[in-house]
PDB file of C-alpha atoms in Angstrom:
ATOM      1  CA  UNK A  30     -11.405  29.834  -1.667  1.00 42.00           C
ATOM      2  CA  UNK A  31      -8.654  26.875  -1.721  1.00 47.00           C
ATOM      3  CA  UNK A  32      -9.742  23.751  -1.191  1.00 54.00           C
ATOM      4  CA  UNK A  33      -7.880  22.221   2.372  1.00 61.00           C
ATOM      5  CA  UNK A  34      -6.302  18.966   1.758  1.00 67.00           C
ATOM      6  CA  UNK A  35      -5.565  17.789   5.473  1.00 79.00           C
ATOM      7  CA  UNK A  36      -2.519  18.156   7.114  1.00 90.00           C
ATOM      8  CA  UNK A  37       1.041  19.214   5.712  1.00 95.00           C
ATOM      9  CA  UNK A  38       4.319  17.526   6.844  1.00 96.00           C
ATOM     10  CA  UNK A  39       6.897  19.651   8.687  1.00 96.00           C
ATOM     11  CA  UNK A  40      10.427  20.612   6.558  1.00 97.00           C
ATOM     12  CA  UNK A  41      11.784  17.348   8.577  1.00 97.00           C
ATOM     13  CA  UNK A  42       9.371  15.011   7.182  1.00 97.00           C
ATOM     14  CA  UNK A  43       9.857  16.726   3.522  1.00 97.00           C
ATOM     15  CA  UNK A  44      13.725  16.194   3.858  1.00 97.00           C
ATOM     16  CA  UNK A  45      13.119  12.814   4.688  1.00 97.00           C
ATOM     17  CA  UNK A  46      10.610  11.560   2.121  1.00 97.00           C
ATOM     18  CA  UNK A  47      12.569  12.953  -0.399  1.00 97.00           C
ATOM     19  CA  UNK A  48      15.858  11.184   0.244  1.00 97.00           C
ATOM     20  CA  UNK A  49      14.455   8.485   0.591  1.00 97.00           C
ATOM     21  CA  UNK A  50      12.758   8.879  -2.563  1.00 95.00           C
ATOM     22  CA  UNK A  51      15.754   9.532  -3.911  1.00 95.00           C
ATOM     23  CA  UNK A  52      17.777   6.197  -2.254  1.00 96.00           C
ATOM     24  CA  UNK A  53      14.852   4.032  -3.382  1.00 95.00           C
ATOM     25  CA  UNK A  54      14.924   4.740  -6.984  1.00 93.00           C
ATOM     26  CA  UNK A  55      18.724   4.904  -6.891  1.00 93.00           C
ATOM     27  CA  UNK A  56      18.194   1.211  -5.954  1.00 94.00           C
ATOM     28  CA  UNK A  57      15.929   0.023  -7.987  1.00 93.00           C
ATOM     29  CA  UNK A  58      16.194   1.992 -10.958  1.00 90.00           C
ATOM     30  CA  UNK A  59      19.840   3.309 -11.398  1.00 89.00           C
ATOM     31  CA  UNK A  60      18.823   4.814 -14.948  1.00 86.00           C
ATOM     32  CA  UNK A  61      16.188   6.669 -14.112  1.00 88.00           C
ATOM     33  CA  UNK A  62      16.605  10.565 -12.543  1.00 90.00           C
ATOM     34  CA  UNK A  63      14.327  11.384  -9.988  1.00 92.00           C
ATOM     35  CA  UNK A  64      12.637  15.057  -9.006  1.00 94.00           C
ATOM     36  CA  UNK A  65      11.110  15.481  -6.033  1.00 96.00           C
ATOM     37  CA  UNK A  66       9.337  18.638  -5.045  1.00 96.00           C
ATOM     38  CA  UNK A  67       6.665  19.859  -2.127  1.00 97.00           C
ATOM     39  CA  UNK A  68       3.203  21.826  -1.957  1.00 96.00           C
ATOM     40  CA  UNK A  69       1.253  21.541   0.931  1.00 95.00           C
ATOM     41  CA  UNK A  70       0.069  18.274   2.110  1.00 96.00           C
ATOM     42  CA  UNK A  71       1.525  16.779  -1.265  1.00 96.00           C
ATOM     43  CA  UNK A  72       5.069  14.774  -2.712  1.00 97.00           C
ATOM     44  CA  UNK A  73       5.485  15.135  -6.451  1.00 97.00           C
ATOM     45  CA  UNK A  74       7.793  13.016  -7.927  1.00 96.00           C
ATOM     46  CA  UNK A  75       9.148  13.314 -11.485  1.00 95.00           C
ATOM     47  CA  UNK A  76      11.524  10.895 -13.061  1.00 91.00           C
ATOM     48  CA  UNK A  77      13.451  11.176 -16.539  1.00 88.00           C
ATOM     49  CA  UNK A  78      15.003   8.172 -17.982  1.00 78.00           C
ATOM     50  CA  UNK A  79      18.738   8.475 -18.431  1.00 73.00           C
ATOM     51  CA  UNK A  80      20.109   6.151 -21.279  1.00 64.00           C
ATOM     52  CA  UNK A  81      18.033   5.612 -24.417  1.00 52.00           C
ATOM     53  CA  UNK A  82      14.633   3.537 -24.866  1.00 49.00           C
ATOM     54  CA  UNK A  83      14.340   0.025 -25.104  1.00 55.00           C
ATOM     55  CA  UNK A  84      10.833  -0.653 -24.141  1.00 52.00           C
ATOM     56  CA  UNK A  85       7.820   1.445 -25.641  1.00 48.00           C
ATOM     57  CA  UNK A  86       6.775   2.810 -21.898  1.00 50.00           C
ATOM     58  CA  UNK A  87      10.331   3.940 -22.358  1.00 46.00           C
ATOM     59  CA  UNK A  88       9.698   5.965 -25.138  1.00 45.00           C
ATOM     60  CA  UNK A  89       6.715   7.136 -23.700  1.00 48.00           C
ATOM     61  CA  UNK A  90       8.801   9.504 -20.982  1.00 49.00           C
ATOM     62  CA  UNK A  91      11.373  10.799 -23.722  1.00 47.00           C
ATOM     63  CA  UNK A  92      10.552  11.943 -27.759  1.00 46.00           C
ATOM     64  CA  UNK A  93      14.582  11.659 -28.353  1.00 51.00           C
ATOM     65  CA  UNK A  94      17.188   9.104 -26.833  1.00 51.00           C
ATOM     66  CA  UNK A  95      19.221  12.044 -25.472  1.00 54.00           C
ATOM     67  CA  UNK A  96      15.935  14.029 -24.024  1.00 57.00           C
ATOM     68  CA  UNK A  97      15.937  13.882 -19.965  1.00 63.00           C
ATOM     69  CA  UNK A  98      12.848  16.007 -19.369  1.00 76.00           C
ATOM     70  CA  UNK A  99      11.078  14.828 -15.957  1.00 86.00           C
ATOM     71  CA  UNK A 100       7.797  13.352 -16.755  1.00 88.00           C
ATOM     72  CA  UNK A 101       5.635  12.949 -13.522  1.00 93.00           C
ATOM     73  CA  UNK A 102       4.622   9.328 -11.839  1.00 92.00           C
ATOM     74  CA  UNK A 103       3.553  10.018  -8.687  1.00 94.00           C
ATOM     75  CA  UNK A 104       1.932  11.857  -6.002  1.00 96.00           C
ATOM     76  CA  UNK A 105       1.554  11.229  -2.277  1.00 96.00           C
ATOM     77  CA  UNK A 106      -0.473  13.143   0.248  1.00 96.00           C
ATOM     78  CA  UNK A 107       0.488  13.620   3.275  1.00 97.00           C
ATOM     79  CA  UNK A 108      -2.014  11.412   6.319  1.00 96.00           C
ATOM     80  CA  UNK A 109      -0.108  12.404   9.225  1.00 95.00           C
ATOM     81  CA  UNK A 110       2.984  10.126   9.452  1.00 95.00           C
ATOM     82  CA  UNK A 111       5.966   9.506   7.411  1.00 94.00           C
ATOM     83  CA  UNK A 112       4.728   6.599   6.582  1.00 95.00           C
ATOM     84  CA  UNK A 113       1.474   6.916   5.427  1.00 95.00           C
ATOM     85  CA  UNK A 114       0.578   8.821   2.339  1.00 96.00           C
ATOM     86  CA  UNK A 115      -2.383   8.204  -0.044  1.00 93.00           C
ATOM     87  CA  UNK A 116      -0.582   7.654  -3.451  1.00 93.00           C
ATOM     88  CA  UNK A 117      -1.956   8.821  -6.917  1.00 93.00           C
ATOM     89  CA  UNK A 118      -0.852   7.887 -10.238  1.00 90.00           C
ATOM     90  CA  UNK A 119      -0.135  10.222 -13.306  1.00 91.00           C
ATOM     91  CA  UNK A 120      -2.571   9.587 -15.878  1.00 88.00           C
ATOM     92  CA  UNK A 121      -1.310  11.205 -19.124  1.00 86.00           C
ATOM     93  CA  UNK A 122      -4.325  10.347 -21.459  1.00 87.00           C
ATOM     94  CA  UNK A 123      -6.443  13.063 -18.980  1.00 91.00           C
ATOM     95  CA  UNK A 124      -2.912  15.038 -17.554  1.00 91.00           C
ATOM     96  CA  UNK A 125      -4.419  14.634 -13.692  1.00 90.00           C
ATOM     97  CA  UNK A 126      -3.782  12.833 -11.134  1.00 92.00           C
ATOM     98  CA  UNK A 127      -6.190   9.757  -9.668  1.00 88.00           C
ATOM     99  CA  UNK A 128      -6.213   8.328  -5.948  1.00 85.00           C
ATOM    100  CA  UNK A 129      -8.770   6.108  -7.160  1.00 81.00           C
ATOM    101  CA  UNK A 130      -7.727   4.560 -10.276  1.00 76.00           C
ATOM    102  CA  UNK A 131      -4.676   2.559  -9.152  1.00 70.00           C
ATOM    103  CA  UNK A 132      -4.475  -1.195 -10.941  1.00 66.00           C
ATOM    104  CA  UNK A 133      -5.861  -3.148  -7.525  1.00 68.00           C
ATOM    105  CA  UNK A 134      -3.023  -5.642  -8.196  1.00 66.00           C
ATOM    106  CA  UNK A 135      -1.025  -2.908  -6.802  1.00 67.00           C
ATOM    107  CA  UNK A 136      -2.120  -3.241  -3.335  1.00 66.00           C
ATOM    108  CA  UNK A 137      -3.660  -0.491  -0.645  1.00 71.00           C
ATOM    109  CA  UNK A 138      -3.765   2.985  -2.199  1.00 86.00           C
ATOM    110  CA  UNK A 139      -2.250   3.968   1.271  1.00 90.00           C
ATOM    111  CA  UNK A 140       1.551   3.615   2.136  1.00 92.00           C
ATOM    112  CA  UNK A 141       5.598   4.539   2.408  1.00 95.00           C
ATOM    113  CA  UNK A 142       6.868   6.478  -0.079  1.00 95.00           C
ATOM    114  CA  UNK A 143       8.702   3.646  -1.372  1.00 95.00           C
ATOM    115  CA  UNK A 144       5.571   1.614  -2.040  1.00 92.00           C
ATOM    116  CA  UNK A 145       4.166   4.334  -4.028  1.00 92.00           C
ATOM    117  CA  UNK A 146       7.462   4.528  -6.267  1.00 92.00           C
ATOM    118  CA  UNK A 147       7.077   0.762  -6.590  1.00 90.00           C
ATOM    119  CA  UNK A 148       3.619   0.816  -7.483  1.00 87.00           C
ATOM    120  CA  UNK A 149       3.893   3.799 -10.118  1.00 89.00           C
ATOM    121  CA  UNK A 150       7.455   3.336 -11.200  1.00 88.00           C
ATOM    122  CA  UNK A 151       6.985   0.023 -11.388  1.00 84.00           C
ATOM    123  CA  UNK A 152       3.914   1.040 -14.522  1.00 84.00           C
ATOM    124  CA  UNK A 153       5.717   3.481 -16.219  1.00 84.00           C
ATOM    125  CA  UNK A 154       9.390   2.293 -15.809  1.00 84.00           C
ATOM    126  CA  UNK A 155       9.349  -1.225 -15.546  1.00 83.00           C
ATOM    127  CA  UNK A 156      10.086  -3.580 -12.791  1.00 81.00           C
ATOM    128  CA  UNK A 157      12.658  -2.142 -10.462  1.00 82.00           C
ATOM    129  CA  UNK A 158      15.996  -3.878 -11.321  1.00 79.00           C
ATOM    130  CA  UNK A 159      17.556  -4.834  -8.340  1.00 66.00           C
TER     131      UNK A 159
END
């Protein structure tokens, strides 16, 4: 049997989350491409870099300059609000996801989707730029 994983946002709240996913990184990282997709109670964003790499986290997302194939950061699940997700990091090394293992410099493992973009963008990317 499935596992439940609390509640699931309504197709208003999924519209929403993901533009402004998509207006956040748009802002803060005009280079980088973001995917966002749905299932359940969770927000998967993907991002692929769009100009070649400069930094070795860079070349981490891409194997050639041209390449743009989405490489997931993040994943938020849904506590009830817009505004409140738990956020989860992509850990390559194990190819899961961890609620738990977030640097604590980042701050509260609950927040906006924005703060989750800045916390997991912000490791695999680099700063935002604006």
């Amino acid at each position: 049997m499935a596992q439940r994983t609390g509640p699931r946002p309504d197709q208003a709240t999924r519209d929403a989350v993901t533009e402004r996913s998509f207006a956040h990184a748009r802002e803060h990282w005009p280079r980088v491409e973001v995917l966002v997709r749905h299932s359940g109670a969770f927000c998967y964003c993907y991002v692929a870099v769009l100009e070649p790499a400069r930094t070795r986290r860079r070349r981490l997302l891409t194997t050639k300059p041209a390449e743009r194939e989405p490489f997931p950061v993040l994943r938020l699940r849904y506590q009830g609000s817009a505004d409140r997700w738990l956020i989860a990091i992509y850990k390559a090394s194990s190819q899961s996801w961890s609620e738990s293992e977030l640097p604590t410099r980042f701050g509260p493992t609950i927040g906006t989707p924005e703060q989750g973009m800045d916390y997991t963008l912000g490791f695999w990317i680099g700063p935002p730029e604006r």
